[in-house]
PDB file of C-alpha atoms in Angstrom:
ATOM      1  CA  MET X 323     105.417  85.537  65.457  1.00  0.00           C
ATOM      2  CA  ASP X 324     106.419  84.256  68.905  1.00  0.00           C
ATOM      3  CA  ALA X 325     104.352  84.192  72.108  1.00  0.00           C
ATOM      4  CA  ALA X 326     105.845  87.430  73.466  1.00  0.00           C
ATOM      5  CA  THR X 327     105.138  89.301  70.229  1.00  0.00           C
ATOM      6  CA  ARG X 328     101.478  88.257  70.280  1.00  0.00           C
ATOM      7  CA  LYS X 329     101.163  89.727  73.766  1.00  0.00           C
ATOM      8  CA  TYR X 330     102.248  93.193  72.589  1.00  0.00           C
ATOM      9  CA  PHE X 331      98.839  93.422  70.914  1.00  0.00           C
ATOM     10  CA  ASP X 332      96.725  91.724  73.582  1.00  0.00           C
ATOM     11  CA  GLN X 333      94.096  94.057  75.013  1.00  0.00           C
ATOM     12  CA  GLY X 334      93.511  92.010  78.159  1.00  0.00           C
ATOM     13  CA  HIS X 335      95.504  90.953  81.186  1.00  0.00           C
ATOM     14  CA  LEU X 336      98.042  89.121  78.990  1.00  0.00           C
ATOM     15  CA  TRP X 337      99.422  92.372  77.559  1.00  0.00           C
ATOM     16  CA  TYR X 338     103.210  92.327  77.504  1.00  0.00           C
ATOM     17  CA  PHE X 339     105.382  95.458  77.713  1.00  0.00           C
ATOM     18  CA  PRO X 340     107.563  95.422  74.571  1.00  0.00           C
ATOM     19  CA  PRO X 341     111.281  96.031  75.122  1.00  0.00           C
ATOM     20  CA  PRO X 342     112.620  99.335  73.709  1.00  0.00           C
ATOM     21  CA  GLU X 343     114.106  97.755  70.554  1.00  0.00           C
ATOM     22  CA  MET X 344     110.821  96.049  69.666  1.00  0.00           C
ATOM     23  CA  PHE X 345     108.864  99.203  70.521  1.00  0.00           C
ATOM     24  CA  GLU X 346     110.935 101.176  68.004  1.00  0.00           C
ATOM     25  CA  ARG X 347     110.256  98.545  65.359  1.00  0.00           C
ATOM     26  CA  LEU X 348     106.514  98.794  66.081  1.00  0.00           C
ATOM     27  CA  VAL X 349     106.638 102.598  65.863  1.00  0.00           C
ATOM     28  CA  ASN X 350     108.526 102.524  62.569  1.00  0.00           C
ATOM     29  CA  TYR X 351     106.158  99.956  61.073  1.00  0.00           C
ATOM     30  CA  ALA X 352     103.038 101.829  62.205  1.00  0.00           C
ATOM     31  CA  ASN X 353     104.315 105.153  60.898  1.00  0.00           C
ATOM     32  CA  GLU X 354     105.331 103.622  57.552  1.00  0.00           C
ATOM     33  CA  TYR X 355     102.242 101.490  56.874  1.00  0.00           C
ATOM     34  CA  GLY X 356      99.551 102.998  59.126  1.00  0.00           C
ATOM     35  CA  SER X 357      96.815 105.370  58.093  1.00  0.00           C
ATOM     36  CA  PRO X 358      98.092 108.916  57.562  1.00  0.00           C
ATOM     37  CA  ASP X 359      95.242 110.147  59.788  1.00  0.00           C
ATOM     38  CA  GLY X 360      96.793 108.433  62.816  1.00  0.00           C
ATOM     39  CA  LYS X 361     100.348 109.663  62.389  1.00  0.00           C
ATOM     40  CA  PRO X 362     102.546 110.025  64.272  1.00  0.00           C
ATOM     41  CA  TYR X 363     101.791 106.751  66.043  1.00  0.00           C
ATOM     42  CA  PHE X 364     102.826 106.138  69.659  1.00  0.00           C
ATOM     43  CA  SER X 365     103.055 109.852  70.342  1.00  0.00           C
ATOM     44  CA  ILE X 366     102.379 111.674  73.582  1.00  0.00           C
ATOM     45  CA  ASP X 367     102.322 115.208  72.187  1.00  0.00           C
ATOM     46  CA  GLY X 368     100.820 114.411  68.770  1.00  0.00           C
ATOM     47  CA  ASN X 369     103.897 115.754  66.992  1.00  0.00           C
ATOM     48  CA  GLN X 370     106.583 113.106  67.423  1.00  0.00           C
ATOM     49  CA  SER X 371     106.618 109.375  68.165  1.00  0.00           C
ATOM     50  CA  LEU X 372     108.260 108.145  71.352  1.00  0.00           C
ATOM     51  CA  THR X 373     111.760 106.731  71.079  1.00  0.00           C
ATOM     52  CA  GLY X 374     112.780 103.425  72.616  1.00  0.00           C
ATOM     53  CA  GLN X 375     114.626 105.327  75.348  1.00  0.00           C
ATOM     54  CA  GLU X 376     111.545 107.409  76.190  1.00  0.00           C
ATOM     55  CA  TRP X 377     109.425 104.251  76.153  1.00  0.00           C
ATOM     56  CA  SER X 378     111.754 102.454  78.577  1.00  0.00           C
ATOM     57  CA  LYS X 379     111.375 105.305  81.087  1.00  0.00           C
ATOM     58  CA  MET X 380     107.622 104.641  81.168  1.00  0.00           C
ATOM     59  CA  ARG X 381     108.086 101.097  82.398  1.00  0.00           C
ATOM     60  CA  SER X 382     107.572 100.535  86.108  1.00  0.00           C
ATOM     61  CA  LYS X 383     110.642  99.701  88.139  1.00  0.00           C
ATOM     62  CA  PHE X 384     110.757  96.771  90.553  1.00  0.00           C
ATOM     63  CA  ARG X 385     113.892  96.109  92.531  1.00  0.00           C
ATOM     64  CA  CYS X 386     114.001  93.451  95.172  1.00  0.00           C
ATOM     65  CA  PRO X 387     117.125  92.251  96.963  1.00  0.00           C
ATOM     66  CA  HIS X 388     117.927  88.643  96.134  1.00  0.00           C
ATOM     67  CA  GLY X 389     116.675  86.188  98.754  1.00  0.00           C
ATOM     68  CA  PHE X 390     115.060  88.864 100.916  1.00  0.00           C
ATOM     69  CA  THR X 391     111.500  87.757 100.190  1.00  0.00           C
ATOM     70  CA  ASN X 392     112.037  84.114 101.133  1.00  0.00           C
ATOM     71  CA  VAL X 393     108.997  83.718 103.400  1.00  0.00           C
ATOM     72  CA  TRP X 394     110.435  80.573 104.976  1.00  0.00           C
ATOM     73  CA  GLU X 395     113.151  82.707 106.582  1.00  0.00           C
ATOM     74  CA  ARG X 396     110.631  85.174 108.075  1.00  0.00           C
ATOM     75  CA  GLN X 397     108.820  84.915 111.384  1.00  0.00           C
ATOM     76  CA  ALA X 398     105.137  83.994 111.293  1.00  0.00           C
ATOM     77  CA  LEU X 399     102.663  86.836 111.654  1.00  0.00           C
ATOM     78  CA  ARG X 400     101.724  87.494 115.272  1.00  0.00           C
ATOM     79  CA  GLY X 401     100.075  90.159 117.398  1.00  0.00           C
ATOM     80  CA  GLU X 402      99.070  93.500 115.886  1.00  0.00           C
ATOM     81  CA  GLU X 403     100.353  92.558 112.432  1.00  0.00           C
ATOM     82  CA  ARG X 404      97.926  89.642 112.019  1.00  0.00           C
ATOM     83  CA  ILE X 405      94.500  90.548 110.642  1.00  0.00           C
ATOM     84  CA  LYS X 406      91.764  88.805 112.608  1.00  0.00           C
ATOM     85  CA  THR X 407      88.034  88.324 112.293  1.00  0.00           C
ATOM     86  CA  SER X 408      85.679  89.833 114.874  1.00  0.00           C
ATOM     87  CA  SER X 409      85.719  86.504 116.718  1.00  0.00           C
ATOM     88  CA  GLY X 410      89.520  86.736 117.103  1.00  0.00           C
ATOM     89  CA  LYS X 411      90.469  84.056 114.566  1.00  0.00           C
ATOM     90  CA  ALA X 412      93.182  84.753 112.004  1.00  0.00           C
ATOM     91  CA  LEU X 413      91.713  85.703 108.648  1.00  0.00           C
ATOM     92  CA  GLN X 414      91.990  82.804 106.189  1.00  0.00           C
ATOM     93  CA  PHE X 415      91.579  82.705 102.418  1.00  0.00           C
ATOM     94  CA  HIS X 416      90.436  79.638 100.464  1.00  0.00           C
ATOM     95  CA  ILE X 417      93.331  78.871  98.120  1.00  0.00           C
ATOM     96  CA  GLN X 418      91.854  75.582  96.932  1.00  0.00           C
ATOM     97  CA  GLN X 419      88.527  73.910  97.735  1.00  0.00           C
ATOM     98  CA  PHE X 420      90.170  71.532 100.191  1.00  0.00           C
ATOM     99  CA  LEU X 421      92.829  73.824 101.653  1.00  0.00           C
ATOM    100  CA  ASP X 422      92.652  76.804 103.980  1.00  0.00           C
ATOM    101  CA  GLN X 423      95.960  78.606 103.948  1.00  0.00           C
ATOM    102  CA  LEU X 424      96.990  81.747 105.742  1.00  0.00           C
ATOM    103  CA  THR X 425      98.180  84.110 103.050  1.00  0.00           C
ATOM    104  CA  GLN X 426      98.841  87.284 104.978  1.00  0.00           C
ATOM    105  CA  LEU X 427     102.112  88.899 103.993  1.00  0.00           C
ATOM    106  CA  PRO X 428     104.430  89.948 106.838  1.00  0.00           C
ATOM    107  CA  LEU X 429     104.497  93.741 107.128  1.00  0.00           C
ATOM    108  CA  GLN X 430     108.281  93.779 106.592  1.00  0.00           C
ATOM    109  CA  LEU X 431     107.869  92.112 103.180  1.00  0.00           C
ATOM    110  CA  PHE X 432     104.805  94.150 102.247  1.00  0.00           C
ATOM    111  CA  LEU X 433     106.692  97.406 102.866  1.00  0.00           C
ATOM    112  CA  LEU X 434     109.638  96.156 100.837  1.00  0.00           C
ATOM    113  CA  VAL X 435     107.650  95.259  97.720  1.00  0.00           C
ATOM    114  CA  THR X 436     105.532  98.427  97.794  1.00  0.00           C
ATOM    115  CA  GLN X 437     108.300 101.013  98.134  1.00  0.00           C
ATOM    116  CA  LEU X 438     109.948 102.527  95.092  1.00  0.00           C
TER     117      LEU X 438
END
């Protein structure tokens, strides 16, 4: 069993979305060796298990143009876009104990990564 396979069964934040081929293998194994009371396994309607193709449609889609999110090529946040404290200072987040780093995402990049 490899690291990715272990993550198919993780119930925490390490859960890994199995690719369609592996999903079909899991479905077939569960339906062959699983308890008859739970069959069909991996079913939405309770009558038929999902196929790999149906499973792949459930996966979220993320498309990002290559090189577009390179923050070093973007202007620094200024004006209305910058979130500030009531005293007028730019909001800062503690990344490490010894380092204050501005981590506000430029609106242009935020809109890009949130649209689908």
